[in-house]
Amino acid sequence: GESVGLHLPTLSVQEGDNSIINCAYSNSASDYFIWYKQESGKGPQFIIDIRSNMDKRQGQRVTVLLNKTVKHLSLQIAATQPGDSAVYFCAENRNAGNMLTFGGGTRLMVKP
Amino acid sequence: KAGVTQTPRYLIKTRGQQVTLSCSPISGHRSVSWYQQTPGQGLQFLFEYFSETQRNKGNFPGRFSGRQFSNSRSEMNVSTLELGDSALYLCASSTDRTYNSPLHFGNGTRLTVT
């Protein structure tokens, strides 16, 4: 498959466990944040987003937490499944357009 | 609803040549953005188009250009190709009813420059 990053931090979890992927962002003026999942050979797939006026947002099996004080974003995946194995990217929007700044990515590996 | 479609899927070009990549956004989406993905630099923003106008531009040389048509389809062009232009080029579209709407990506065009 295509490599999206040769030296990505890797999180290895057991199937059924919960996963937490962390991301630090740099611009305190960023007001919109998105998590993407990228599988080998595919483009990034939208998972969940959150605006800066919120601290937490939940989706199906996923939760995003935003801590603006320390400029930290996390993605929690409940009951992790083998199909969750992928590279996960956080992205922030620093201006009023649709220009996103992406983090370096974290590789999630799920052990059966 | 069909997703973002990018063509071609793979391209091999020689240094000095030029290349045009095509993107068809999700139906109804008027904002189209382009990103370059490499193992070393990650995902980097190239430019964004909305209603046929470039709205934002990333920090790439002028060899990288793009345009958007009245049907929201977009193309990007890279002239005088360099080895370092080898990358996955991703197109993304959004509804852009308001700013800060999620981008939906295509599967990219893998460009190899030899």
Short mmCIF file of C-alpha atoms in Angstrom, two decimals:
data_model
loop_
_atom_site.label_atom_id
_atom_site.label_comp_id
_atom_site.label_asym_id
_atom_site.label_seq_id
_atom_site.Cartn_x
_atom_site.Cartn_y
_atom_site.Cartn_z
CA GLY A 1 0.00 0.00 0.00
CA GLU A 2 0.98 3.63 -0.24
CA SER A 3 2.91 5.03 2.66
CA VAL A 4 1.49 8.16 4.18
CA GLY A 5 4.32 8.61 6.64
CA LEU A 6 7.53 6.70 7.20
CA HIS A 7 8.11 7.65 10.82
CA LEU A 8 4.67 8.10 12.30
CA PRO A 9 4.05 7.59 15.99
CA THR A 10 2.21 4.32 16.41
CA LEU A 11 -0.48 3.32 18.85
CA SER A 12 -1.04 -0.40 19.20
CA VAL A 13 -4.21 -1.58 20.95
CA GLN A 14 -6.03 -4.85 21.52
CA GLU A 15 -9.30 -5.38 19.72
CA GLY A 16 -12.15 -4.33 21.96
CA ASP A 17 -10.10 -1.86 23.98
CA ASN A 18 -10.59 1.89 23.82
CA SER A 19 -8.10 4.00 21.88
CA ILE A 20 -7.02 7.57 22.54
CA ILE A 21 -5.15 9.51 19.89
CA ASN A 22 -3.73 12.87 20.84
CA CYS A 23 -2.91 15.97 18.89
CA ALA A 24 -1.37 19.31 19.85
CA TYR A 25 -2.24 22.31 17.75
CA SER A 26 -0.24 25.47 17.50
CA ASN A 27 -2.52 28.38 16.74
CA SER A 28 -4.72 29.68 19.53
CA ALA A 29 -6.78 31.49 16.88
CA SER A 30 -7.89 28.21 15.27
CA ASP A 31 -11.62 27.83 15.65
CA TYR A 32 -12.46 24.58 13.89
CA PHE A 33 -10.90 21.14 14.22
CA ILE A 34 -11.38 17.91 12.32
CA TRP A 35 -10.23 14.31 12.69
CA TYR A 36 -9.56 12.24 9.59
CA LYS A 37 -8.82 8.55 9.08
CA GLN A 38 -6.66 7.46 6.18
CA GLU A 39 -6.38 3.87 5.06
CA SER A 40 -3.70 2.65 2.71
CA GLY A 41 -4.38 3.68 -0.88
CA LYS A 42 -7.23 6.00 0.05
CA GLY A 43 -7.77 9.65 0.77
CA PRO A 44 -8.48 10.97 4.27
CA GLN A 45 -11.97 10.12 5.46
CA PHE A 46 -13.87 12.58 7.67
CA ILE A 47 -14.57 11.19 11.15
CA ILE A 48 -15.75 14.02 13.37
CA ASP A 49 -15.34 17.76 13.81
CA ILE A 50 -15.60 20.23 16.65
CA ARG A 51 -15.81 24.00 16.88
CA SER A 52 -13.89 26.04 19.39
CA ASN A 53 -17.01 26.94 21.36
CA MET A 54 -17.33 23.28 22.39
CA ASP A 55 -15.24 21.05 24.66
CA LYS A 56 -16.58 17.68 23.62
CA ARG A 57 -18.48 16.12 20.78
CA GLN A 58 -19.61 12.56 20.36
CA GLY A 59 -20.27 10.47 17.30
CA GLN A 60 -20.76 6.80 16.70
CA ARG A 61 -18.05 5.09 18.81
CA VAL A 62 -15.91 8.24 18.63
CA THR A 63 -15.52 11.23 20.90
CA VAL A 64 -13.44 14.33 20.31
CA LEU A 65 -12.22 16.42 23.24
CA LEU A 66 -10.88 19.93 22.88
CA ASN A 67 -8.78 21.64 25.53
CA LYS A 68 -8.17 25.19 24.38
CA THR A 69 -6.14 26.08 27.46
CA VAL A 70 -3.32 23.75 26.49
CA LYS A 71 -4.18 23.62 22.77
CA HIS A 72 -4.82 19.90 22.80
CA LEU A 73 -7.20 17.73 20.85
CA SER A 74 -7.93 14.06 21.36
CA LEU A 75 -9.89 11.38 19.57
CA GLN A 76 -11.32 8.53 21.58
CA ILE A 77 -12.45 5.37 19.82
CA ALA A 78 -14.56 2.99 21.85
CA ALA A 79 -14.33 -0.79 21.43
CA THR A 80 -11.62 -0.55 18.79
CA GLN A 81 -12.03 -2.92 15.86
CA PRO A 82 -9.56 -4.23 13.25
CA GLY A 83 -11.24 -1.98 10.68
CA ASP A 84 -10.12 1.02 12.73
CA SER A 85 -6.48 0.30 11.81
CA ALA A 86 -5.34 3.34 9.82
CA VAL A 87 -3.46 6.61 10.10
CA TYR A 88 -5.36 9.32 11.95
CA PHE A 89 -4.83 13.02 11.33
CA CYS A 90 -6.04 16.02 13.23
CA ALA A 91 -6.53 19.25 11.30
CA GLU A 92 -7.15 22.83 12.34
CA ASN A 93 -8.63 25.72 10.45
CA ARG A 94 -6.72 28.89 11.13
CA ASN A 95 -8.67 31.28 8.98
CA ALA A 96 -12.08 31.90 7.55
CA GLY A 97 -11.64 29.79 4.45
CA ASN A 98 -11.37 26.05 4.08
CA MET A 99 -7.60 25.94 4.42
CA LEU A 100 -6.69 23.18 6.87
CA THR A 101 -3.38 22.66 8.62
CA PHE A 102 -2.78 18.99 9.32
CA GLY A 103 -0.88 17.30 12.10
CA GLY A 104 1.72 14.67 11.29
CA GLY A 105 -0.59 11.72 11.90
CA THR A 106 -0.71 8.72 14.24
CA ARG A 107 -0.80 5.14 13.04
CA LEU A 108 -3.32 3.00 14.91
CA MET A 109 -2.74 -0.75 14.84
CA VAL A 110 -5.41 -3.04 16.24
CA LYS A 111 -4.31 -6.49 17.36
CA PRO A 112 -6.94 -9.23 17.06
CA LYS B 1 -24.29 10.42 -3.53
CA ALA B 2 -20.98 9.90 -5.36
CA GLY B 3 -17.84 11.01 -3.59
CA VAL B 4 -15.01 13.19 -4.82
CA THR B 5 -13.57 11.72 -8.00
CA GLN B 6 -9.99 12.28 -9.05
CA THR B 7 -8.41 11.29 -12.35
CA PRO B 8 -6.08 9.81 -13.24
CA ARG B 9 -5.30 7.54 -10.33
CA TYR B 10 -1.64 7.17 -11.22
CA LEU B 11 0.73 9.22 -13.36
CA ILE B 12 4.38 8.85 -14.27
CA LYS B 13 6.10 11.88 -15.74
CA THR B 14 9.63 12.96 -16.53
CA ARG B 15 11.41 15.97 -15.07
CA GLY B 16 10.64 19.13 -16.99
CA GLN B 17 7.25 17.95 -18.22
CA GLN B 18 3.94 19.39 -17.11
CA VAL B 19 0.90 17.60 -15.75
CA THR B 20 -2.80 18.30 -15.27
CA LEU B 21 -4.87 16.58 -12.61
CA SER B 22 -8.64 16.58 -12.52
CA CYS B 23 -11.17 16.63 -9.70
CA SER B 24 -14.96 16.31 -9.69
CA PRO B 25 -16.44 17.40 -6.35
CA ILE B 26 -19.44 15.94 -4.60
CA SER B 27 -22.62 17.14 -6.27
CA GLY B 28 -23.68 20.45 -4.74
CA HIS B 29 -20.28 21.24 -3.28
CA ARG B 30 -18.91 24.55 -4.48
CA SER B 31 -15.60 24.68 -2.62
CA VAL B 32 -12.70 22.63 -3.95
CA SER B 33 -9.30 22.42 -2.27
CA TRP B 34 -6.08 20.71 -3.28
CA TYR B 35 -3.48 19.18 -0.97
CA GLN B 36 -0.11 17.55 -1.51
CA GLN B 37 0.83 14.55 0.63
CA THR B 38 4.39 13.28 0.98
CA PRO B 39 6.02 11.05 3.61
CA GLY B 40 8.39 13.85 4.59
CA GLN B 41 6.09 16.88 4.67
CA GLY B 42 2.74 15.26 5.36
CA LEU B 43 -0.41 16.93 4.10
CA GLN B 44 0.12 20.45 2.83
CA PHE B 45 -2.45 22.88 1.47
CA LEU B 46 -2.02 23.99 -2.13
CA PHE B 47 -5.05 26.15 -2.93
CA GLU B 48 -8.80 26.49 -2.59
CA TYR B 49 -11.36 27.52 -5.17
CA PHE B 50 -14.90 28.72 -4.70
CA SER B 51 -17.18 29.86 -7.50
CA GLU B 52 -14.32 29.76 -9.99
CA THR B 53 -12.16 32.08 -7.85
CA GLN B 54 -9.05 31.16 -5.93
CA ARG B 55 -9.85 31.99 -2.33
CA ASN B 56 -6.73 30.75 -0.52
CA LYS B 57 -3.26 29.76 -1.63
CA GLY B 58 -0.61 27.77 0.19
CA ASN B 59 3.12 28.24 0.17
CA PHE B 60 3.99 26.54 -3.11
CA PRO B 61 5.89 27.93 -6.11
CA GLY B 62 4.12 29.41 -9.09
CA ARG B 63 4.67 26.18 -11.04
CA PHE B 64 1.59 24.93 -9.18
CA SER B 65 -1.64 26.39 -10.47
CA GLY B 66 -5.27 25.52 -10.59
CA ARG B 67 -8.64 26.54 -11.81
CA GLN B 68 -12.30 25.81 -11.21
CA PHE B 69 -15.02 25.58 -13.82
CA SER B 70 -18.61 26.76 -13.64
CA ASN B 71 -19.77 23.22 -12.78
CA SER B 72 -17.36 23.27 -9.77
CA ARG B 73 -15.01 20.73 -11.33
CA SER B 74 -11.40 21.66 -10.80
CA GLU B 75 -8.02 21.03 -12.34
CA MET B 76 -4.55 21.61 -11.04
CA ASN B 77 -1.46 21.94 -13.18
CA VAL B 78 2.19 21.53 -12.33
CA SER B 79 4.68 22.82 -14.88
CA THR B 80 8.37 22.06 -15.21
CA LEU B 81 8.13 19.01 -12.98
CA GLU B 82 10.84 18.31 -10.43
CA LEU B 83 11.67 15.05 -8.68
CA GLY B 84 10.40 16.56 -5.43
CA ASP B 85 6.93 16.96 -6.92
CA SER B 86 6.41 13.22 -6.59
CA ALA B 87 3.51 12.94 -4.19
CA LEU B 88 -0.11 12.01 -3.66
CA TYR B 89 -2.26 14.94 -4.76
CA LEU B 90 -5.59 15.08 -2.98
CA CYS B 91 -8.66 17.03 -3.88
CA ALA B 92 -11.35 17.83 -1.33
CA SER B 93 -14.74 19.44 -1.60
CA SER B 94 -17.14 21.01 0.86
CA THR B 95 -20.60 22.52 0.90
CA ASP B 96 -19.31 25.76 2.27
CA ARG B 97 -22.76 26.97 3.30
CA THR B 98 -20.78 28.53 6.09
CA TYR B 99 -17.07 28.60 6.58
CA ASN B 100 -15.64 25.70 8.51
CA SER B 101 -17.56 22.93 6.83
CA PRO B 102 -15.84 19.53 6.73
CA LEU B 103 -13.77 18.70 3.69
CA HIS B 104 -14.43 15.42 1.93
CA PHE B 105 -11.42 13.98 0.12
CA GLY B 106 -11.01 11.92 -2.99
CA ASN B 107 -8.56 9.03 -3.16
CA GLY B 108 -5.93 11.13 -4.86
CA THR B 109 -3.68 11.04 -7.87
CA ARG B 110 -0.29 9.42 -7.28
CA LEU B 111 2.28 11.38 -9.31
CA THR B 112 5.74 9.95 -9.82
CA VAL B 113 8.38 12.14 -11.44
CA THR B 114 11.44 10.35 -12.84
#
